[in-house]
């Protein structure tokens, strides 16, 4: 799947999940919490592809998402790719093929999504709002890059960086006091997990079973069979999948916001 589809899938899963929590468990969130969770989950749904760097020094190549913060995120992606490759070789068994780069390995595993979600939660718990602003800045940047890819491309990374900073700062001053913010960690973790599922329905596949060894392979690539798998960037992905995800997101958002709007209307009348 391509960047915009990943980001969109993160946003719609978060909205649909929030709607289900509200509807079936009576768990309500403020509009701000909803918006922040949705943006963070959209950003989280791009995070695993920060393992694909390009030519850092020439500011070229890499996953689109690796270009979010210019050379800074390209460098980050470079490091992540090398670390992933290191983990691949450290855990590879005799039947795992040799690889020359770490894309779609460590960051596309379930332990990684758990680690990222837990790490985010731990940071928020330890540093409160100061951790929150850093995480939001990072995730908002990824979400902007993913959801508004054409705008981001035209605007350039400096504008994307400034817009993310402004959004993070606004949230920072509006968000109620120190309280740990476990939903932010959850949103990052869920987003990363949704990314893996998205890659799984394309032909390339992901090592979702890692670290379970199967037939002397630790890195078994799992995907849908070629006949039904999506081709990345195909018409089906760009038109059908994105339209379906948008409909889900809009329906969930309306379902979440409409009752409180109606209620307010009742009170005023
Ligand atoms: Zn991926």
PDB file of N, CA and C and ligand atoms in Angstrom, residues 6 48-49 103-104 108 195 199, ligand 1:
ATOM      1  N   UNK A   6      -2.148   4.078   3.665  1.00  0.00           N
ATOM      2  CA  UNK A   6      -1.761   3.701   5.030  1.00  0.00           C
ATOM      3  C   UNK A   6      -2.303   4.710   6.043  1.00  0.00           C
ATOM      4  N   UNK A  48       6.082   2.504  10.435  1.00  0.00           N
ATOM      5  CA  UNK A  48       6.930   1.364  10.061  1.00  0.00           C
ATOM      6  C   UNK A  48       7.715   1.570   8.766  1.00  0.00           C
ATOM      7  N   UNK A  49       7.241   2.442   7.877  1.00  0.00           N
ATOM      8  CA  UNK A  49       7.988   2.652   6.633  1.00  0.00           C
ATOM      9  C   UNK A  49       9.147   3.628   6.812  1.00  0.00           C
ATOM     10  N   UNK A 103      14.456  -3.039   4.920  1.00  0.00           N
ATOM     11  CA  UNK A 103      13.064  -2.610   4.724  1.00  0.00           C
ATOM     12  C   UNK A 103      12.100  -3.787   4.877  1.00  0.00           C
ATOM     13  N   UNK A 104      10.968  -3.522   5.528  1.00  0.00           N
ATOM     14  CA  UNK A 104       9.938  -4.536   5.766  1.00  0.00           C
ATOM     15  C   UNK A 104      10.441  -5.711   6.596  1.00  0.00           C
ATOM     16  N   UNK A 108       8.111  -4.134  10.757  1.00  0.00           N
ATOM     17  CA  UNK A 108       6.856  -4.713  10.283  1.00  0.00           C
ATOM     18  C   UNK A 108       6.522  -5.989  11.053  1.00  0.00           C
ATOM     19  N   UNK A 195      -0.688  -0.633   9.734  1.00  0.00           N
ATOM     20  CA  UNK A 195       0.255  -0.560   8.617  1.00  0.00           C
ATOM     21  C   UNK A 195       0.668  -1.962   8.159  1.00  0.00           C
ATOM     22  N   UNK A 199       0.180  -3.735   4.495  1.00  0.00           N
ATOM     23  CA  UNK A 199       1.221  -4.313   3.646  1.00  0.00           C
ATOM     24  C   UNK A 199       0.936  -5.780   3.354  1.00  0.00           C
TER      25      UNK A 199
HETATM   26 ZN1  LIG B   1       5.430  -0.964   4.979  1.00  0.00          ZN
END
